[in-house]
Amino acid sequence: MRTLKYAILGMIHQKPMTGYDLMQEFESTLNEFWSANHSQIYPELKKLTKEGSITYILQQSDKGPDSKLYSLTEAGEKDFLEWLNDDEDIIKTPKDPFRLRVFFSKSMNEEDRLDLFMDHRLKHRKRLKHLQKQLKKFTHVPIKEEEVFGDYLVLMSAIMREESTIAWIEKCIELLKE
Amino acid sequence: MRTLKYAILGMIHQKPMTGYDLMQEFESTLNEFWSANHSQIYPELKKLTKEGSITYILQQSDKGPDSKLYSLTEAGEKDFLEWLNDDEDIIKTPKDPFRLRVFFSKSMNEEDRLDLFMDHRLKHRKRLKHLQKQLKKFTHVPIKEEEVFGDYLVLMSAIMREESTIAWIEKCIELLKE
DNA sequence: TTTGACATGTAAAGCGTTACATGATTGT
DNA sequence: ACAATCATGTAACGCTTTACATGTCAAA
């Protein structure tokens, strides 16, 4: 499916970027639903250049070594815009070792079993708090014409997923305490 | 992390199984949160045998070729029970091409953008219906002492996640229609 | 002087999917 | 005869993570 390719094309479509810029975007903004290390980004940029989707100009940096500023070619932009409209299937349920443990948890003693859920709830509450902090950066709910509308929607998705996960864990705890 | 290893040990811990049995379990019961093809299962069984976690006896089948019935060794059981109590971090948010598209969706025209969400909602509604059908197989909410308690909890998790996803998509559609 | 941010790359190992490969038995 | 189910295996490819590797510049 080469989704990393489109993640990169999409980012560069917003504005020209270096590999390092992409790395930082993957760490911050996109992190909740896509990520990649620099060891994956640089080879992919090389490949996309060879395939003619992107080109770069060398930049002398005042601080640090030279960098390559990438932008989309016409072919690259066309490819990206077509991908946006592709009719793709929804993803398979992602693999989750925690749910696997829950599935097998009848082999644990009662106390450990309850702790498993309590620990897990704490971790998800922390992640939720972190996401809610990011939400506060929005002074208002963006309207669909704004640049940050997409950012808002995916942040909402991450928050709602965490809330739902916590609700599930609490249901489990309730059933365990009966 | 070798989670496949523990998925297999956990299944065999419930009762001795062949590779083919495991394959079927992965396709049915566990499918909502773990899966593996036979091409991954058979080599892993070989590896686990070599490592001393499992052993097998040959079975002549009345129908079809011979099969290997695997069971846990003492070391394998110990390993599995320890894994159950491991303090593991929650998984990173799984990668999701749909959310990536949503993030970039300001580059789409309004109609296509709305269609993207409507199509996606339909697909998730279908999956939810399928899960709810599985829920109907439970005549009652199992208590924590029952064998199927774990099955019930992970099914609930899948259902609640689908409901939350659909709720998010509906929020998106609302904001797009404003 | 040493830590951290900037900046880019390669290599190796692990995990997962798709495809290749074989062969028996049962039901239509 | 043909398809489906049972039953096991290997090979090739692709994606991701972790580790290896190098080098500059600014600030503490």
mmCIF file of C-alpha atoms (C1' of nucleotides) in Angstrom:
data_model
loop_
_atom_site.group_PDB
_atom_site.id
_atom_site.type_symbol
_atom_site.label_atom_id
_atom_site.label_comp_id
_atom_site.label_asym_id
_atom_site.label_seq_id
_atom_site.Cartn_x
_atom_site.Cartn_y
_atom_site.Cartn_z
ATOM 1 C CA MET A 1 0.000 0.000 0.000
ATOM 2 C CA ARG A 2 2.996 2.278 0.514
ATOM 3 C CA THR A 3 1.229 4.496 3.009
ATOM 4 C CA LEU A 4 4.499 6.029 4.202
ATOM 5 C CA LYS A 5 4.939 7.335 0.679
ATOM 6 C CA TYR A 6 1.616 9.185 0.845
ATOM 7 C CA ALA A 7 2.231 10.406 4.374
ATOM 8 C CA ILE A 8 5.425 12.028 3.076
ATOM 9 C CA LEU A 9 3.846 13.356 -0.123
ATOM 10 C CA GLY A 10 0.994 14.797 1.938
ATOM 11 C CA MET A 11 3.322 16.590 4.301
ATOM 12 C CA ILE A 12 5.431 17.993 1.468
ATOM 13 C CA HIS A 13 2.237 19.023 -0.321
ATOM 14 C CA GLN A 14 1.462 21.357 2.584
ATOM 15 C CA LYS A 15 4.857 22.983 2.248
ATOM 16 C CA PRO A 16 8.407 22.009 1.132
ATOM 17 C CA MET A 17 10.320 20.182 3.829
ATOM 18 C CA THR A 18 13.606 18.484 4.662
ATOM 19 C CA GLY A 19 13.895 14.928 5.949
ATOM 20 C CA TYR A 20 14.564 16.333 9.356
ATOM 21 C CA ASP A 21 11.390 18.435 9.250
ATOM 22 C CA LEU A 22 9.380 15.350 8.314
ATOM 23 C CA MET A 23 10.904 13.433 11.201
ATOM 24 C CA GLN A 24 9.766 16.107 13.608
ATOM 25 C CA GLU A 25 6.257 16.245 12.156
ATOM 26 C CA PHE A 26 5.998 12.471 12.511
ATOM 27 C CA GLU A 27 7.041 12.798 16.125
ATOM 28 C CA SER A 28 4.604 15.573 17.005
ATOM 29 C CA THR A 29 1.492 16.209 14.910
ATOM 30 C CA LEU A 30 1.023 12.916 13.107
ATOM 31 C CA ASN A 31 2.239 10.753 15.931
ATOM 32 C CA GLU A 32 -1.254 9.697 17.036
ATOM 33 C CA PHE A 33 -2.003 7.850 13.804
ATOM 34 C CA TRP A 34 1.196 7.572 11.798
ATOM 35 C CA SER A 35 4.898 7.500 12.586
ATOM 36 C CA ALA A 36 8.281 6.740 11.065
ATOM 37 C CA ASN A 37 11.900 6.917 12.171
ATOM 38 C CA HIS A 38 14.518 8.835 10.266
ATOM 39 C CA SER A 39 16.012 5.500 9.212
ATOM 40 C CA GLN A 40 12.838 4.893 7.237
ATOM 41 C CA ILE A 41 12.273 8.462 6.048
ATOM 42 C CA TYR A 42 15.630 9.122 4.364
ATOM 43 C CA PRO A 43 15.633 5.985 2.200
ATOM 44 C CA GLU A 44 11.998 6.662 1.224
ATOM 45 C CA LEU A 45 12.878 10.226 0.188
ATOM 46 C CA LYS A 46 15.672 8.822 -1.963
ATOM 47 C CA LYS A 47 13.266 6.355 -3.534
ATOM 48 C CA LEU A 48 10.588 8.998 -4.194
ATOM 49 C CA THR A 49 13.192 11.234 -5.817
ATOM 50 C CA LYS A 50 14.262 8.384 -8.076
ATOM 51 C CA GLU A 51 10.624 7.672 -8.913
ATOM 52 C CA GLY A 52 10.077 11.301 -9.846
ATOM 53 C CA SER A 53 7.470 12.218 -7.208
ATOM 54 C CA ILE A 54 9.676 14.757 -5.459
ATOM 55 C CA THR A 55 12.749 16.901 -6.095
ATOM 56 C CA TYR A 56 15.066 18.786 -3.786
ATOM 57 C CA ILE A 57 17.288 21.807 -3.645
ATOM 58 C CA LEU A 58 20.346 21.918 -1.426
ATOM 59 C CA GLN A 59 20.211 24.412 1.393
ATOM 60 C CA GLN A 60 23.239 25.740 3.231
ATOM 61 C CA SER A 61 22.217 25.999 6.819
ATOM 62 C CA ASP A 62 23.621 28.685 9.105
ATOM 63 C CA LYS A 63 23.468 26.161 11.910
ATOM 64 C CA GLY A 64 24.542 22.593 11.259
ATOM 65 C CA PRO A 65 25.216 20.749 8.015
ATOM 66 C CA ASP A 66 23.539 21.235 4.639
ATOM 67 C CA SER A 67 20.045 19.907 4.120
ATOM 68 C CA LYS A 68 17.804 18.909 1.231
ATOM 69 C CA LEU A 69 14.572 20.820 0.863
ATOM 70 C CA TYR A 70 12.076 18.586 -0.895
ATOM 71 C CA SER A 71 9.034 19.652 -2.873
ATOM 72 C CA LEU A 72 6.464 17.781 -4.988
ATOM 73 C CA THR A 73 6.793 17.379 -8.729
ATOM 74 C CA GLU A 74 3.634 17.627 -10.832
ATOM 75 C CA ALA A 75 3.502 13.815 -11.016
ATOM 76 C CA GLY A 76 3.903 13.602 -7.239
ATOM 77 C CA GLU A 77 1.049 16.000 -6.581
ATOM 78 C CA LYS A 78 -1.235 14.182 -9.009
ATOM 79 C CA ASP A 79 -0.387 10.855 -7.352
ATOM 80 C CA PHE A 80 -1.124 12.246 -3.889
ATOM 81 C CA LEU A 81 -4.452 13.824 -4.871
ATOM 82 C CA GLU A 82 -5.574 10.559 -6.463
ATOM 83 C CA TRP A 83 -4.635 8.601 -3.351
ATOM 84 C CA LEU A 84 -6.832 10.912 -1.257
ATOM 85 C CA ASN A 85 -9.871 9.707 -3.191
ATOM 86 C CA ASP A 86 -9.004 6.002 -3.229
ATOM 87 C CA ASP A 87 -11.650 3.676 -1.906
ATOM 88 C CA GLU A 88 -9.698 1.715 0.662
ATOM 89 C CA ASP A 89 -11.000 -0.931 3.038
ATOM 90 C CA ILE A 90 -11.031 -0.210 6.739
ATOM 91 C CA ILE A 91 -8.003 -1.627 8.498
ATOM 92 C CA LYS A 92 -8.094 -4.934 10.310
ATOM 93 C CA THR A 93 -8.391 -4.555 14.055
ATOM 94 C CA PRO A 94 -4.859 -3.734 15.165
ATOM 95 C CA LYS A 95 -2.991 -6.339 17.164
ATOM 96 C CA ASP A 96 -3.016 -5.677 20.873
ATOM 97 C CA PRO A 97 -0.981 -7.672 23.430
ATOM 98 C CA PHE A 98 -3.059 -6.278 26.297
ATOM 99 C CA ARG A 99 -6.305 -7.671 24.918
ATOM 100 C CA LEU A 100 -4.498 -10.945 24.339
ATOM 101 C CA ARG A 101 -3.604 -11.013 28.032
ATOM 102 C CA VAL A 102 -7.180 -10.229 28.974
ATOM 103 C CA PHE A 103 -8.307 -13.115 26.793
ATOM 104 C CA PHE A 104 -6.018 -15.476 28.727
ATOM 105 C CA SER A 105 -6.496 -13.811 32.110
ATOM 106 C CA LYS A 106 -8.469 -16.643 33.688
ATOM 107 C CA SER A 107 -5.076 -18.259 34.332
ATOM 108 C CA MET A 108 -4.120 -15.388 36.668
ATOM 109 C CA ASN A 109 -5.001 -15.082 40.322
ATOM 110 C CA GLU A 110 -7.792 -12.647 41.115
ATOM 111 C CA GLU A 111 -5.625 -9.935 42.612
ATOM 112 C CA ASP A 112 -3.160 -9.876 39.711
ATOM 113 C CA ARG A 113 -6.027 -9.873 37.270
ATOM 114 C CA LEU A 114 -7.545 -6.784 38.847
ATOM 115 C CA ASP A 115 -4.139 -5.064 39.008
ATOM 116 C CA LEU A 116 -3.675 -5.693 35.306
ATOM 117 C CA PHE A 117 -6.732 -3.577 34.568
ATOM 118 C CA MET A 118 -5.993 -0.876 37.135
ATOM 119 C CA ASP A 119 -2.445 -0.370 35.823
ATOM 120 C CA HIS A 120 -3.712 -0.227 32.308
ATOM 121 C CA ARG A 121 -6.408 2.297 33.180
ATOM 122 C CA LEU A 122 -3.810 4.558 34.758
ATOM 123 C CA LYS A 123 -1.665 4.490 31.628
ATOM 124 C CA HIS A 124 -4.592 5.347 29.385
ATOM 125 C CA ARG A 125 -5.692 8.146 31.704
ATOM 126 C CA LYS A 126 -2.223 9.657 31.376
ATOM 127 C CA ARG A 127 -2.372 9.482 27.607
ATOM 128 C CA LEU A 128 -5.839 11.025 27.642
ATOM 129 C CA LYS A 129 -4.613 13.920 29.781
ATOM 130 C CA HIS A 130 -1.775 14.507 27.350
ATOM 131 C CA LEU A 131 -4.206 14.597 24.432
ATOM 132 C CA GLN A 132 -6.559 16.949 26.239
ATOM 133 C CA LYS A 133 -3.642 19.304 26.782
ATOM 134 C CA GLN A 134 -3.135 19.379 23.025
ATOM 135 C CA LEU A 135 -6.834 20.094 22.539
ATOM 136 C CA LYS A 136 -6.526 23.205 24.689
ATOM 137 C CA LYS A 137 -4.240 24.711 22.041
ATOM 138 C CA PHE A 138 -7.349 25.151 19.891
ATOM 139 C CA THR A 139 -9.034 28.371 21.020
ATOM 140 C CA HIS A 140 -12.203 27.367 19.175
ATOM 141 C CA VAL A 141 -13.631 24.456 17.196
ATOM 142 C CA PRO A 142 -12.203 25.069 13.716
ATOM 143 C CA ILE A 143 -14.608 25.345 10.796
ATOM 144 C CA LYS A 144 -14.070 23.101 7.785
ATOM 145 C CA GLU A 145 -12.394 25.846 5.744
ATOM 146 C CA GLU A 146 -9.545 26.318 8.229
ATOM 147 C CA GLU A 147 -6.095 24.778 7.761
ATOM 148 C CA VAL A 148 -6.170 23.115 11.178
ATOM 149 C CA PHE A 149 -9.553 21.429 10.662
ATOM 150 C CA GLY A 150 -7.916 18.084 9.789
ATOM 151 C CA ASP A 151 -5.610 18.307 12.802
ATOM 152 C CA TYR A 152 -8.634 18.893 15.022
ATOM 153 C CA LEU A 153 -10.551 15.909 13.637
ATOM 154 C CA VAL A 154 -7.733 13.429 14.158
ATOM 155 C CA LEU A 155 -7.070 14.763 17.648
ATOM 156 C CA MET A 156 -10.754 14.260 18.466
ATOM 157 C CA SER A 157 -10.473 10.719 17.179
ATOM 158 C CA ALA A 158 -7.522 9.985 19.460
ATOM 159 C CA ILE A 159 -9.350 11.468 22.465
ATOM 160 C CA MET A 160 -12.563 9.575 21.813
ATOM 161 C CA ARG A 161 -10.646 6.330 21.382
ATOM 162 C CA GLU A 162 -8.897 6.809 24.730
ATOM 163 C CA GLU A 163 -12.190 7.614 26.437
ATOM 164 C CA SER A 164 -13.756 4.507 24.973
ATOM 165 C CA THR A 165 -10.819 2.351 26.045
ATOM 166 C CA ILE A 166 -11.035 3.675 29.600
ATOM 167 C CA ALA A 167 -14.794 3.058 29.642
ATOM 168 C CA TRP A 168 -14.157 -0.533 28.565
ATOM 169 C CA ILE A 169 -11.531 -1.082 31.261
ATOM 170 C CA GLU A 170 -13.927 0.294 33.856
ATOM 171 C CA LYS A 171 -16.616 -2.097 32.694
ATOM 172 C CA CYS A 172 -14.106 -4.950 33.074
ATOM 173 C CA ILE A 173 -13.195 -3.824 36.594
ATOM 174 C CA GLU A 174 -16.858 -3.679 37.550
ATOM 175 C CA LEU A 175 -17.442 -7.226 36.318
ATOM 176 C CA LEU A 176 -14.365 -8.403 38.204
ATOM 177 C CA LYS A 177 -15.551 -6.853 41.463
ATOM 178 C CA GLU A 178 -18.966 -8.482 41.363
ATOM 179 C CA MET B 1 8.374 -8.885 22.272
ATOM 180 C CA ARG B 2 7.499 -12.173 20.583
ATOM 181 C CA THR B 3 3.790 -11.807 21.219
ATOM 182 C CA LEU B 4 2.936 -14.509 18.676
ATOM 183 C CA LYS B 5 4.879 -16.907 20.878
ATOM 184 C CA TYR B 6 2.657 -16.117 23.865
ATOM 185 C CA ALA B 7 -0.510 -16.164 21.792
ATOM 186 C CA ILE B 8 0.394 -19.724 20.796
ATOM 187 C CA LEU B 9 1.497 -20.783 24.294
ATOM 188 C CA GLY B 10 -1.737 -19.349 25.690
ATOM 189 C CA MET B 11 -3.897 -21.249 23.252
ATOM 190 C CA ILE B 12 -2.023 -24.507 23.866
ATOM 191 C CA HIS B 13 -2.271 -23.877 27.611
ATOM 192 C CA GLN B 14 -6.057 -24.052 27.317
ATOM 193 C CA LYS B 15 -5.793 -27.430 25.618
ATOM 194 C CA PRO B 16 -3.341 -29.323 23.333
ATOM 195 C CA MET B 17 -3.670 -28.286 19.713
ATOM 196 C CA THR B 18 -2.281 -28.836 16.222
ATOM 197 C CA GLY B 19 -0.982 -26.045 14.007
ATOM 198 C CA TYR B 20 -4.166 -26.309 12.020
ATOM 199 C CA ASP B 21 -6.298 -25.872 15.148
ATOM 200 C CA LEU B 22 -4.320 -22.758 16.054
ATOM 201 C CA MET B 23 -4.844 -21.363 12.592
ATOM 202 C CA GLN B 24 -8.587 -21.748 12.969
ATOM 203 C CA GLU B 25 -8.617 -20.158 16.408
ATOM 204 C CA PHE B 26 -6.688 -17.206 15.052
ATOM 205 C CA GLU B 27 -9.248 -16.848 12.294
ATOM 206 C CA SER B 28 -12.291 -17.016 14.540
ATOM 207 C CA THR B 29 -12.060 -16.230 18.260
ATOM 208 C CA LEU B 30 -8.871 -14.208 18.476
ATOM 209 C CA ASN B 31 -9.283 -12.459 15.163
ATOM 210 C CA GLU B 32 -10.445 -9.156 16.670
ATOM 211 C CA PHE B 33 -7.149 -8.505 18.440
ATOM 212 C CA TRP B 34 -4.583 -11.004 17.210
ATOM 213 C CA SER B 35 -4.049 -12.967 14.022
ATOM 214 C CA ALA B 36 -1.477 -15.036 12.168
ATOM 215 C CA ASN B 37 -1.330 -17.042 8.960
ATOM 216 C CA HIS B 38 -0.316 -20.679 8.853
ATOM 217 C CA SER B 39 2.914 -19.584 7.194
ATOM 218 C CA GLN B 40 3.818 -17.837 10.418
ATOM 219 C CA ILE B 41 2.379 -20.426 12.801
ATOM 220 C CA TYR B 42 4.223 -23.529 11.573
ATOM 221 C CA PRO B 43 7.726 -22.040 11.715
ATOM 222 C CA GLU B 44 6.966 -20.597 15.169
ATOM 223 C CA LEU B 45 5.824 -24.029 16.401
ATOM 224 C CA LYS B 46 9.083 -25.474 15.136
ATOM 225 C CA LYS B 47 11.036 -22.770 16.921
ATOM 226 C CA LEU B 48 9.131 -23.219 20.187
ATOM 227 C CA THR B 49 9.744 -26.971 20.040
ATOM 228 C CA LYS B 50 13.458 -26.371 19.567
ATOM 229 C CA GLU B 51 13.439 -23.890 22.457
ATOM 230 C CA GLY B 52 11.754 -26.442 24.701
ATOM 231 C CA SER B 53 8.489 -24.598 25.377
ATOM 232 C CA ILE B 54 6.306 -27.178 23.656
ATOM 233 C CA THR B 55 6.372 -30.811 22.558
ATOM 234 C CA TYR B 56 4.198 -32.800 20.196
ATOM 235 C CA ILE B 57 2.907 -36.292 19.592
ATOM 236 C CA LEU B 58 2.083 -37.520 16.106
ATOM 237 C CA GLN B 59 -1.548 -38.249 15.459
ATOM 238 C CA GLN B 60 -2.848 -40.421 12.672
ATOM 239 C CA SER B 61 -5.988 -38.785 11.430
ATOM 240 C CA ASP B 62 -8.892 -40.759 9.995
ATOM 241 C CA LYS B 63 -9.463 -37.899 7.589
ATOM 242 C CA GLY B 64 -6.497 -36.241 5.924
ATOM 243 C CA PRO B 65 -2.782 -36.535 6.657
ATOM 244 C CA ASP B 66 -1.045 -36.954 10.012
ATOM 245 C CA SER B 67 -0.869 -34.031 12.389
ATOM 246 C CA LYS B 68 1.211 -32.901 15.324
ATOM 247 C CA LEU B 69 -0.614 -32.372 18.585
ATOM 248 C CA TYR B 70 1.297 -29.842 20.620
ATOM 249 C CA SER B 71 1.238 -29.377 24.376
ATOM 250 C CA LEU B 72 3.174 -27.172 26.813
ATOM 251 C CA THR B 73 6.280 -28.349 28.606
ATOM 252 C CA GLU B 74 6.763 -27.285 32.226
ATOM 253 C CA ALA B 75 9.165 -24.570 31.057
ATOM 254 C CA GLY B 76 6.627 -23.391 28.496
ATOM 255 C CA GLU B 77 3.847 -23.121 31.055
ATOM 256 C CA LYS B 78 6.080 -21.228 33.470
ATOM 257 C CA ASP B 79 7.112 -18.824 30.716
ATOM 258 C CA PHE B 80 3.485 -18.204 29.728
ATOM 259 C CA LEU B 81 2.282 -17.587 33.292
ATOM 260 C CA GLU B 82 5.115 -15.129 33.864
ATOM 261 C CA TRP B 83 4.286 -13.260 30.668
ATOM 262 C CA LEU B 84 0.692 -12.850 31.868
ATOM 263 C CA ASN B 85 1.962 -10.794 34.809
ATOM 264 C CA ASP B 86 4.513 -8.720 32.890
ATOM 265 C CA ASP B 87 4.193 -4.978 33.250
ATOM 266 C CA GLU B 88 4.081 -3.923 29.625
ATOM 267 C CA ASP B 89 3.561 -0.445 28.266
ATOM 268 C CA ILE B 90 0.376 0.328 26.393
ATOM 269 C CA ILE B 91 0.833 0.069 22.659
ATOM 270 C CA LYS B 92 1.505 3.083 20.502
ATOM 271 C CA THR B 93 -1.559 4.292 18.669
ATOM 272 C CA PRO B 94 -1.870 1.942 15.710
ATOM 273 C CA LYS B 95 -1.182 3.319 12.262
ATOM 274 C CA ASP B 96 -4.305 4.190 10.356
ATOM 275 C CA PRO B 97 -4.347 5.251 6.677
ATOM 276 C CA PHE B 98 -7.908 6.561 7.017
ATOM 277 C CA ARG B 99 -6.991 9.040 9.724
ATOM 278 C CA LEU B 100 -4.009 10.039 7.614
ATOM 279 C CA ARG B 101 -6.397 10.858 4.777
ATOM 280 C CA VAL B 102 -8.624 12.814 7.129
ATOM 281 C CA PHE B 103 -5.577 14.781 8.233
ATOM 282 C CA PHE B 104 -4.867 15.743 4.614
ATOM 283 C CA SER B 105 -8.515 16.059 3.562
ATOM 284 C CA LYS B 106 -8.504 19.838 3.126
ATOM 285 C CA SER B 107 -6.991 19.118 -0.293
ATOM 286 C CA MET B 108 -10.177 17.317 -1.378
ATOM 287 C CA ASN B 109 -13.306 18.931 -2.748
ATOM 288 C CA GLU B 110 -16.212 19.184 -0.344
ATOM 289 C CA GLU B 111 -18.334 16.461 -1.863
ATOM 290 C CA ASP B 112 -15.532 13.881 -1.959
ATOM 291 C CA ARG B 113 -14.598 14.770 1.579
ATOM 292 C CA LEU B 114 -18.088 14.064 2.828
ATOM 293 C CA ASP B 115 -18.268 10.821 0.828
ATOM 294 C CA LEU B 116 -15.025 9.677 2.421
ATOM 295 C CA PHE B 117 -16.681 9.792 5.843
ATOM 296 C CA MET B 118 -20.007 8.328 4.745
ATOM 297 C CA ASP B 119 -18.323 5.339 3.072
ATOM 298 C CA HIS B 120 -16.208 4.777 6.107
ATOM 299 C CA ARG B 121 -19.175 4.945 8.458
ATOM 300 C CA LEU B 122 -20.982 2.305 6.412
ATOM 301 C CA LYS B 123 -18.013 -0.060 6.641
ATOM 302 C CA HIS B 124 -17.749 0.338 10.398
ATOM 303 C CA ARG B 125 -21.486 -0.151 10.826
ATOM 304 C CA LYS B 126 -21.175 -3.467 9.000
ATOM 305 C CA ARG B 127 -18.351 -4.572 11.248
ATOM 306 C CA LEU B 128 -20.325 -3.534 14.332
ATOM 307 C CA LYS B 129 -23.318 -5.580 13.177
ATOM 308 C CA HIS B 130 -21.072 -8.587 12.725
ATOM 309 C CA LEU B 131 -19.697 -8.171 16.236
ATOM 310 C CA GLN B 132 -23.145 -7.754 17.725
ATOM 311 C CA LYS B 133 -24.153 -11.024 16.097
ATOM 312 C CA GLN B 134 -21.285 -12.700 17.941
ATOM 313 C CA LEU B 135 -22.452 -11.110 21.192
ATOM 314 C CA LYS B 136 -25.849 -12.741 20.802
ATOM 315 C CA LYS B 137 -24.161 -16.126 21.196
ATOM 316 C CA PHE B 138 -23.773 -15.289 24.885
ATOM 317 C CA THR B 139 -27.040 -16.135 26.585
ATOM 318 C CA HIS B 140 -26.000 -14.117 29.629
ATOM 319 C CA VAL B 141 -23.181 -11.868 30.819
ATOM 320 C CA PRO B 142 -20.591 -14.389 32.027
ATOM 321 C CA ILE B 143 -19.295 -14.123 35.586
ATOM 322 C CA LYS B 144 -15.559 -13.929 36.170
ATOM 323 C CA GLU B 145 -15.261 -17.600 37.092
ATOM 324 C CA GLU B 146 -16.536 -18.837 33.718
ATOM 325 C CA GLU B 147 -14.250 -20.025 30.930
ATOM 326 C CA VAL B 148 -15.769 -17.620 28.396
ATOM 327 C CA PHE B 149 -15.341 -14.514 30.583
ATOM 328 C CA GLY B 150 -12.162 -13.460 28.719
ATOM 329 C CA ASP B 151 -13.847 -14.001 25.360
ATOM 330 C CA TYR B 152 -16.705 -11.777 26.483
ATOM 331 C CA LEU B 153 -14.416 -8.962 27.648
ATOM 332 C CA VAL B 154 -12.459 -8.760 24.395
ATOM 333 C CA LEU B 155 -15.651 -8.903 22.357
ATOM 334 C CA MET B 156 -17.015 -5.989 24.396
ATOM 335 C CA SER B 157 -13.814 -4.102 23.710
ATOM 336 C CA ALA B 158 -14.188 -4.611 19.961
ATOM 337 C CA ILE B 159 -17.815 -3.490 20.062
ATOM 338 C CA MET B 160 -17.118 -0.395 22.141
ATOM 339 C CA ARG B 161 -14.241 0.579 19.863
ATOM 340 C CA GLU B 162 -16.474 0.332 16.788
ATOM 341 C CA GLU B 163 -19.192 2.379 18.482
ATOM 342 C CA SER B 164 -16.661 5.027 19.399
ATOM 343 C CA THR B 165 -15.272 5.124 15.866
ATOM 344 C CA ILE B 166 -18.753 5.556 14.421
ATOM 345 C CA ALA B 167 -19.510 8.325 16.934
ATOM 346 C CA TRP B 168 -16.331 10.107 15.844
ATOM 347 C CA ILE B 169 -17.199 9.816 12.157
ATOM 348 C CA GLU B 170 -20.649 11.221 12.878
ATOM 349 C CA LYS B 171 -19.107 14.168 14.687
ATOM 350 C CA CYS B 172 -16.906 14.771 11.641
ATOM 351 C CA ILE B 173 -19.908 14.639 9.300
ATOM 352 C CA GLU B 174 -21.770 17.135 11.484
ATOM 353 C CA LEU B 175 -18.860 19.572 11.396
ATOM 354 C CA LEU B 176 -18.616 19.167 7.629
ATOM 355 C CA LYS B 177 -22.301 19.941 7.152
ATOM 356 C CA GLU B 178 -22.239 23.160 9.161
ATOM 357 C "C1'" DT C 1 34.506 20.669 27.055
ATOM 358 C "C1'" DT C 2 30.645 18.423 26.660
ATOM 359 C "C1'" DT C 3 25.760 18.248 25.843
ATOM 360 C "C1'" DG C 4 22.023 18.979 22.708
ATOM 361 C "C1'" DA C 5 19.917 20.321 18.443
ATOM 362 C "C1'" DC C 6 20.667 20.032 13.551
ATOM 363 C "C1'" DA C 7 21.313 16.890 9.621
ATOM 364 C "C1'" DT C 8 21.894 12.655 6.963
ATOM 365 C "C1'" DG C 9 22.771 8.216 5.945
ATOM 366 C "C1'" DT C 10 23.370 2.466 6.141
ATOM 367 C "C1'" DA C 11 22.852 -2.324 8.174
ATOM 368 C "C1'" DA C 12 20.754 -5.958 10.526
ATOM 369 C "C1'" DA C 13 17.114 -8.222 12.544
ATOM 370 C "C1'" DG C 14 12.242 -9.037 13.378
ATOM 371 C "C1'" DC C 15 7.647 -9.420 11.992
ATOM 372 C "C1'" DG C 16 3.937 -10.044 8.680
ATOM 373 C "C1'" DT C 17 1.796 -11.021 4.164
ATOM 374 C "C1'" DT C 18 1.525 -13.245 -0.184
ATOM 375 C "C1'" DA C 19 2.825 -16.738 -2.982
ATOM 376 C "C1'" DC C 20 4.696 -21.281 -3.925
ATOM 377 C "C1'" DA C 21 4.333 -26.289 -2.931
ATOM 378 C "C1'" DT C 22 2.517 -30.953 -1.688
ATOM 379 C "C1'" DG C 23 -0.791 -34.414 -0.695
ATOM 380 C "C1'" DA C 24 -4.957 -37.104 1.447
ATOM 381 C "C1'" DT C 25 -9.796 -37.586 2.075
ATOM 382 C "C1'" DT C 26 -14.742 -36.483 1.648
ATOM 383 C "C1'" DG C 27 -18.698 -34.826 -0.467
ATOM 384 C "C1'" DT C 28 -21.190 -33.145 -4.873
ATOM 385 C "C1'" DA D 1 -14.141 -35.060 -12.146
ATOM 386 C "C1'" DC D 2 -13.920 -31.119 -9.030
ATOM 387 C "C1'" DA D 3 -14.168 -28.471 -5.006
ATOM 388 C "C1'" DA D 4 -13.674 -28.174 -0.142
ATOM 389 C "C1'" DT D 5 -11.570 -29.412 4.106
ATOM 390 C "C1'" DC D 6 -7.732 -31.273 6.493
ATOM 391 C "C1'" DA D 7 -2.710 -30.779 7.184
ATOM 392 C "C1'" DT D 8 1.978 -29.108 6.776
ATOM 393 C "C1'" DG D 9 5.673 -26.776 5.141
ATOM 394 C "C1'" DT D 10 9.169 -23.058 2.515
ATOM 395 C "C1'" DA D 11 10.401 -18.706 -0.050
ATOM 396 C "C1'" DA D 12 10.229 -14.021 -1.290
ATOM 397 C "C1'" DC D 13 9.068 -9.608 -0.396
ATOM 398 C "C1'" DG D 14 7.928 -5.511 2.212
ATOM 399 C "C1'" DC D 15 7.641 -2.752 6.280
ATOM 400 C "C1'" DT D 16 9.351 -1.329 10.861
ATOM 401 C "C1'" DT D 17 12.549 -1.020 14.602
ATOM 402 C "C1'" DT D 18 17.047 -0.892 16.617
ATOM 403 C "C1'" DA D 19 21.592 -0.160 16.124
ATOM 404 C "C1'" DC D 20 25.631 1.554 13.773
ATOM 405 C "C1'" DA D 21 27.887 5.687 11.801
ATOM 406 C "C1'" DT D 22 29.373 10.543 10.804
ATOM 407 C "C1'" DG D 23 29.725 15.418 11.272
ATOM 408 C "C1'" DT D 24 28.525 20.729 12.396
ATOM 409 C "C1'" DC D 25 27.366 24.408 15.369
ATOM 410 C "C1'" DA D 26 25.784 26.821 19.556
ATOM 411 C "C1'" DA D 27 25.191 27.220 24.293
ATOM 412 C "C1'" DA D 28 26.223 26.097 29.078
#
